[in-house]
Amino acid sequence: MVRSVLEEMRIRSLGVIDDAVVELSPGFTAVTGETGAGKTMVVTSLGLLLGGRADPALVRIGAKSAVVEGRISVPADGPAAVRAEEAGAELDDGTLLISRTVSAEGRSRAHLGGRSVPVGMLSELADELVAVHGQTDQQGLLRPARQREALDRYAGGAVTGPQAKYAAAYRRLRAVSTELDELTTRARERAQEADLLRFGLNEIAGVEPRAGEDVELAAEAERLGHAEALASAASVAHAALAGNPEDPEGVDATTLVAGAGRALDAVRSHDPALAALADRMGEISILLGDVAGELAGYADNLDADPLRLAAVEERRAALTQLTRKYGETGEGIDKVLAWSEESAERLTELDGDDERIDELTAERDALRGELSGLAQALTDARTEAAARFADAVTTELASLAMPHARVSFDIRQTEDPEGVEVGGRPVAYGPSGVDEVELLLAPHPGAPPRPIAKGASGGELSRVMLAVEVVFAGTDPVPTYLFDEVDAGVGGKAAVEIGRRLAKLAKSAQVVVVTHLPQVAAFADRQLLVEKTNDGSVTRSGVTVLEGEDRVRELSRMLAGQEDSETARAHAEELLATARSDG
């Protein structure tokens, strides 16, 4: 099976490293060197390549920026390659190039396959490519939440199946409970709102306004208020056009225009221009007759009834009152009608709250029942997986010089009257179920199982973590594991066994270990030495692959602090021989 391999990293201006290239083995690579030589910068560099936090303090003094470049071979159809290509990255013959730059001012840039990408994209790829373990990760393993995550990861589909259904039901229950709480706690406010809306709608219904009615009434009121002046003006205008019967000798416009028309008609045949004027004069005569007739009708039909004017003003006052209360200045009665329509819809919604509360209550109870069943399924799956997981880790610990240690899981629930019912009692629940999971360690016979945070020393904790990863490698492996000081607090036979187990892990994954123990380094397929120059920096020549005599000398230094000690050399050669025979 083809898997991803971190082939090389180039590190520039990072911490004590000036410019160095780290060439890694597909199997087990050990990074060694004296304290302070910059070994942990390898871990830091990989962390930056995988989207870790950029700390400007890491930039080498005097440099403008630190740069880390990595070359990773990835399967063309693997999830890392697919995700990178979706981001616009290009693969170079199955190789993915990653670059991270951190400026001394704190700015950070990331490049993937020649394309600038958000740093978060590197973090996404990290989940598919590398598992990093250091002292801080050991501390993380002490948290029960992380221990539950580890157990769920080991259980696989047996937990992820019901977990997905549980999470969906949990989210819906939260939404339903929130809406239900809002409806019930605001019931009084909503009732008051409904009463106000109902009062307003009843008041508007009592008046029964029509759209545009206020505009029509304003025009009618203006006409009724000036009826006498309008009638007088119409009479005077009619007399001027059609004549006054009481003044037979008076001159009127109709008579004058008719005389002018007759004069033009008499001579129109002699000049077409004058004939056109005669036609226009005829049109004027007809228009004057029409206007005179309409003026006569207007005066006859004009309503000057004061009772009607009073009724109109009363109606306008009623509409104005509605507009002031339910409309807006300048909007008129149409705005009142719009408010009425919107308020009727809102009132229907508010009046339906009781029914909605009943619906939500029933759905909440059903969801709580569903959660109870799913939570029980999760607990059962975790309990079954915990027994297998604990047995597998215990077996690994026996191979790590802890033959009498026993690992187990404490899976428990906390009673809560407001919780969901599991096992016949109400228990607290959360987005991951009802279980509190804690990893217990009994380091020797007769010792009671205790949480690993309290029952494990630093060296024991390192071995427990390594045992967990070896077990994981058989069920849900990642391509590359990076361990920083996983052998802290360990020595002697236990260190040899850690080396063996790391070599075993390297059979199915790439393993990179920063170590100070020769017993661990001896089992590596490749050993890298990180050395400082006289000025305290690590240059390109300061990271070298150790082979043959050079590797024996470095192991001798790690064993006795003296490269040329015959005893140390013999011990180093023995370690290498033991590692080769195991391989």
Short mmCIF file of N, CA and C in Angstrom, two decimals, residues 254-330:
data_model
loop_
_atom_site.label_atom_id
_atom_site.label_comp_id
_atom_site.label_asym_id
_atom_site.label_seq_id
_atom_site.Cartn_x
_atom_site.Cartn_y
_atom_site.Cartn_z
N THR A 254 -70.07 83.94 -26.79
CA THR A 254 -70.61 83.03 -27.81
C THR A 254 -71.12 83.81 -29.01
N THR A 255 -71.85 84.91 -28.74
CA THR A 255 -72.40 85.74 -29.83
C THR A 255 -71.27 86.37 -30.63
N LEU A 256 -70.23 86.89 -29.94
CA LEU A 256 -69.12 87.54 -30.62
C LEU A 256 -68.35 86.55 -31.50
N VAL A 257 -68.10 85.35 -30.98
CA VAL A 257 -67.37 84.36 -31.75
C VAL A 257 -68.19 83.89 -32.94
N ALA A 258 -69.51 83.77 -32.74
CA ALA A 258 -70.37 83.37 -33.87
C ALA A 258 -70.34 84.41 -34.97
N GLY A 259 -70.36 85.70 -34.62
CA GLY A 259 -70.29 86.77 -35.63
C GLY A 259 -68.96 86.73 -36.36
N ALA A 260 -67.87 86.51 -35.64
CA ALA A 260 -66.57 86.44 -36.28
C ALA A 260 -66.51 85.26 -37.24
N GLY A 261 -67.15 84.19 -36.89
CA GLY A 261 -67.15 83.02 -37.77
C GLY A 261 -67.92 83.27 -39.03
N ARG A 262 -69.06 83.95 -38.92
CA ARG A 262 -69.85 84.21 -40.10
C ARG A 262 -69.09 85.13 -41.06
N ALA A 263 -68.39 86.11 -40.54
CA ALA A 263 -67.63 87.03 -41.38
C ALA A 263 -66.56 86.27 -42.16
N LEU A 264 -65.89 85.36 -41.54
CA LEU A 264 -64.84 84.60 -42.22
C LEU A 264 -65.42 83.62 -43.23
N ASP A 265 -66.57 83.02 -42.87
CA ASP A 265 -67.19 82.06 -43.80
C ASP A 265 -67.60 82.73 -45.10
N ALA A 266 -67.94 84.01 -45.02
CA ALA A 266 -68.42 84.70 -46.22
C ALA A 266 -67.34 84.84 -47.28
N VAL A 267 -66.08 84.86 -46.89
CA VAL A 267 -65.00 85.10 -47.86
C VAL A 267 -63.99 83.96 -47.89
N ARG A 268 -64.25 82.82 -47.26
CA ARG A 268 -63.27 81.75 -47.12
C ARG A 268 -62.86 81.12 -48.44
N SER A 269 -63.75 81.26 -49.48
CA SER A 269 -63.42 80.63 -50.75
C SER A 269 -62.34 81.37 -51.51
N HIS A 270 -62.04 82.58 -51.09
CA HIS A 270 -61.06 83.38 -51.82
C HIS A 270 -59.62 83.15 -51.33
N ASP A 271 -59.46 82.52 -50.15
CA ASP A 271 -58.08 82.34 -49.64
C ASP A 271 -58.05 81.11 -48.70
N PRO A 272 -57.29 80.07 -49.05
CA PRO A 272 -57.22 78.88 -48.19
C PRO A 272 -56.73 79.19 -46.76
N ALA A 273 -55.84 80.15 -46.62
CA ALA A 273 -55.35 80.49 -45.28
C ALA A 273 -56.46 81.02 -44.41
N LEU A 274 -57.30 81.88 -45.00
CA LEU A 274 -58.42 82.44 -44.24
C LEU A 274 -59.45 81.35 -43.96
N ALA A 275 -59.60 80.39 -44.89
CA ALA A 275 -60.54 79.28 -44.68
C ALA A 275 -60.11 78.44 -43.48
N ALA A 276 -58.79 78.24 -43.33
CA ALA A 276 -58.29 77.46 -42.17
C ALA A 276 -58.61 78.18 -40.87
N LEU A 277 -58.49 79.52 -40.88
CA LEU A 277 -58.81 80.28 -39.68
C LEU A 277 -60.29 80.20 -39.39
N ALA A 278 -61.10 80.17 -40.46
CA ALA A 278 -62.55 80.07 -40.25
C ALA A 278 -62.91 78.74 -39.60
N ASP A 279 -62.21 77.66 -40.02
CA ASP A 279 -62.45 76.34 -39.40
C ASP A 279 -62.09 76.37 -37.92
N ARG A 280 -60.97 76.96 -37.59
CA ARG A 280 -60.57 77.04 -36.18
C ARG A 280 -61.55 77.86 -35.36
N MET A 281 -62.10 78.94 -36.00
CA MET A 281 -63.10 79.75 -35.30
C MET A 281 -64.33 78.91 -35.01
N GLY A 282 -64.70 78.02 -35.97
CA GLY A 282 -65.84 77.13 -35.75
C GLY A 282 -65.60 76.21 -34.56
N GLU A 283 -64.34 75.70 -34.42
CA GLU A 283 -64.00 74.82 -33.29
C GLU A 283 -64.12 75.57 -31.96
N ILE A 284 -63.68 76.85 -31.99
CA ILE A 284 -63.78 77.65 -30.76
C ILE A 284 -65.23 77.84 -30.37
N SER A 285 -66.08 78.05 -31.37
CA SER A 285 -67.50 78.27 -31.08
C SER A 285 -68.10 77.03 -30.43
N ILE A 286 -67.74 75.84 -30.96
CA ILE A 286 -68.25 74.58 -30.38
C ILE A 286 -67.74 74.41 -28.95
N LEU A 287 -66.43 74.67 -28.72
CA LEU A 287 -65.84 74.52 -27.39
C LEU A 287 -66.49 75.46 -26.40
N LEU A 288 -66.76 76.72 -26.82
CA LEU A 288 -67.41 77.67 -25.92
C LEU A 288 -68.81 77.18 -25.55
N GLY A 289 -69.50 76.57 -26.50
CA GLY A 289 -70.84 76.07 -26.21
C GLY A 289 -70.79 74.94 -25.20
N ASP A 290 -69.80 74.03 -25.37
CA ASP A 290 -69.67 72.91 -24.42
C ASP A 290 -69.36 73.40 -23.01
N VAL A 291 -68.40 74.35 -22.91
CA VAL A 291 -68.02 74.86 -21.58
C VAL A 291 -69.19 75.57 -20.93
N ALA A 292 -69.93 76.33 -21.72
CA ALA A 292 -71.08 77.05 -21.17
C ALA A 292 -72.11 76.07 -20.63
N GLY A 293 -72.34 74.96 -21.39
CA GLY A 293 -73.31 73.96 -20.93
C GLY A 293 -72.86 73.30 -19.63
N GLU A 294 -71.56 72.95 -19.53
CA GLU A 294 -71.05 72.31 -18.31
C GLU A 294 -71.09 73.24 -17.11
N LEU A 295 -70.85 74.54 -17.36
CA LEU A 295 -70.95 75.50 -16.26
C LEU A 295 -72.37 75.59 -15.73
N ALA A 296 -73.33 75.51 -16.64
CA ALA A 296 -74.72 75.55 -16.21
C ALA A 296 -75.05 74.33 -15.36
N GLY A 297 -74.58 73.14 -15.82
CA GLY A 297 -74.83 71.92 -15.07
C GLY A 297 -74.11 71.91 -13.72
N TYR A 298 -72.87 72.42 -13.69
CA TYR A 298 -72.11 72.47 -12.44
C TYR A 298 -72.84 73.29 -11.40
N ALA A 299 -73.32 74.42 -11.80
CA ALA A 299 -74.02 75.29 -10.84
C ALA A 299 -75.29 74.64 -10.34
N ASP A 300 -75.98 73.93 -11.24
CA ASP A 300 -77.25 73.30 -10.82
C ASP A 300 -76.99 72.14 -9.87
N ASN A 301 -75.88 71.41 -10.09
CA ASN A 301 -75.61 70.19 -9.30
C ASN A 301 -74.76 70.44 -8.05
N LEU A 302 -74.25 71.61 -7.87
CA LEU A 302 -73.38 71.89 -6.72
C LEU A 302 -74.14 71.75 -5.43
N ASP A 303 -73.56 70.84 -4.52
CA ASP A 303 -74.20 70.57 -3.22
C ASP A 303 -73.64 71.52 -2.20
N ALA A 304 -74.49 72.32 -1.66
CA ALA A 304 -74.07 73.28 -0.64
C ALA A 304 -74.65 72.94 0.71
N ASP A 305 -74.98 71.61 0.90
CA ASP A 305 -75.64 71.18 2.15
C ASP A 305 -74.65 71.22 3.31
N PRO A 306 -74.86 72.02 4.32
CA PRO A 306 -73.94 72.10 5.48
C PRO A 306 -73.92 70.79 6.28
N LEU A 307 -75.03 70.03 6.22
CA LEU A 307 -75.06 68.75 6.95
C LEU A 307 -74.07 67.76 6.33
N ARG A 308 -73.98 67.78 5.01
CA ARG A 308 -73.03 66.89 4.35
C ARG A 308 -71.59 67.29 4.69
N LEU A 309 -71.36 68.60 4.74
CA LEU A 309 -70.01 69.06 5.11
C LEU A 309 -69.64 68.61 6.51
N ALA A 310 -70.61 68.66 7.44
CA ALA A 310 -70.34 68.23 8.81
C ALA A 310 -70.02 66.74 8.86
N ALA A 311 -70.76 65.96 8.05
CA ALA A 311 -70.53 64.52 8.03
C ALA A 311 -69.14 64.19 7.47
N VAL A 312 -68.76 64.93 6.41
CA VAL A 312 -67.43 64.71 5.83
C VAL A 312 -66.33 65.03 6.83
N GLU A 313 -66.46 66.14 7.53
CA GLU A 313 -65.42 66.53 8.50
C GLU A 313 -65.34 65.55 9.65
N GLU A 314 -66.51 65.02 10.03
CA GLU A 314 -66.52 64.02 11.11
C GLU A 314 -65.79 62.74 10.68
N ARG A 315 -66.04 62.34 9.44
CA ARG A 315 -65.39 61.15 8.93
C ARG A 315 -63.87 61.36 8.80
N ARG A 316 -63.48 62.54 8.34
CA ARG A 316 -62.06 62.84 8.22
C ARG A 316 -61.37 62.82 9.59
N ALA A 317 -62.07 63.30 10.60
CA ALA A 317 -61.49 63.30 11.95
C ALA A 317 -61.25 61.87 12.44
N ALA A 318 -62.20 60.98 12.12
CA ALA A 318 -62.04 59.58 12.53
C ALA A 318 -60.85 58.94 11.82
N LEU A 319 -60.70 59.23 10.52
CA LEU A 319 -59.56 58.69 9.78
C LEU A 319 -58.24 59.26 10.27
N THR A 320 -58.26 60.56 10.58
CA THR A 320 -57.03 61.20 11.09
C THR A 320 -56.58 60.58 12.41
N GLN A 321 -57.54 60.25 13.26
CA GLN A 321 -57.20 59.62 14.54
C GLN A 321 -56.53 58.26 14.31
N LEU A 322 -57.06 57.50 13.34
CA LEU A 322 -56.44 56.21 13.03
C LEU A 322 -55.03 56.40 12.49
N THR A 323 -54.88 57.41 11.63
CA THR A 323 -53.56 57.64 11.03
C THR A 323 -52.53 58.02 12.09
N ARG A 324 -52.93 58.82 13.05
CA ARG A 324 -52.00 59.22 14.11
C ARG A 324 -51.56 58.03 14.95
N LYS A 325 -52.46 57.07 15.19
CA LYS A 325 -52.16 55.95 16.08
C LYS A 325 -51.49 54.77 15.36
N TYR A 326 -51.87 54.55 14.11
CA TYR A 326 -51.42 53.33 13.44
C TYR A 326 -50.72 53.58 12.10
N GLY A 327 -50.62 54.83 11.70
CA GLY A 327 -49.95 55.13 10.45
C GLY A 327 -48.68 55.92 10.69
N GLU A 328 -48.26 56.64 9.70
CA GLU A 328 -47.08 57.48 9.80
C GLU A 328 -47.38 58.82 9.16
N THR A 329 -46.70 59.84 9.64
CA THR A 329 -46.91 61.18 9.11
C THR A 329 -46.69 61.19 7.61
N GLY A 330 -47.70 61.73 6.89
CA GLY A 330 -47.58 61.85 5.44
C GLY A 330 -47.97 60.60 4.68
#
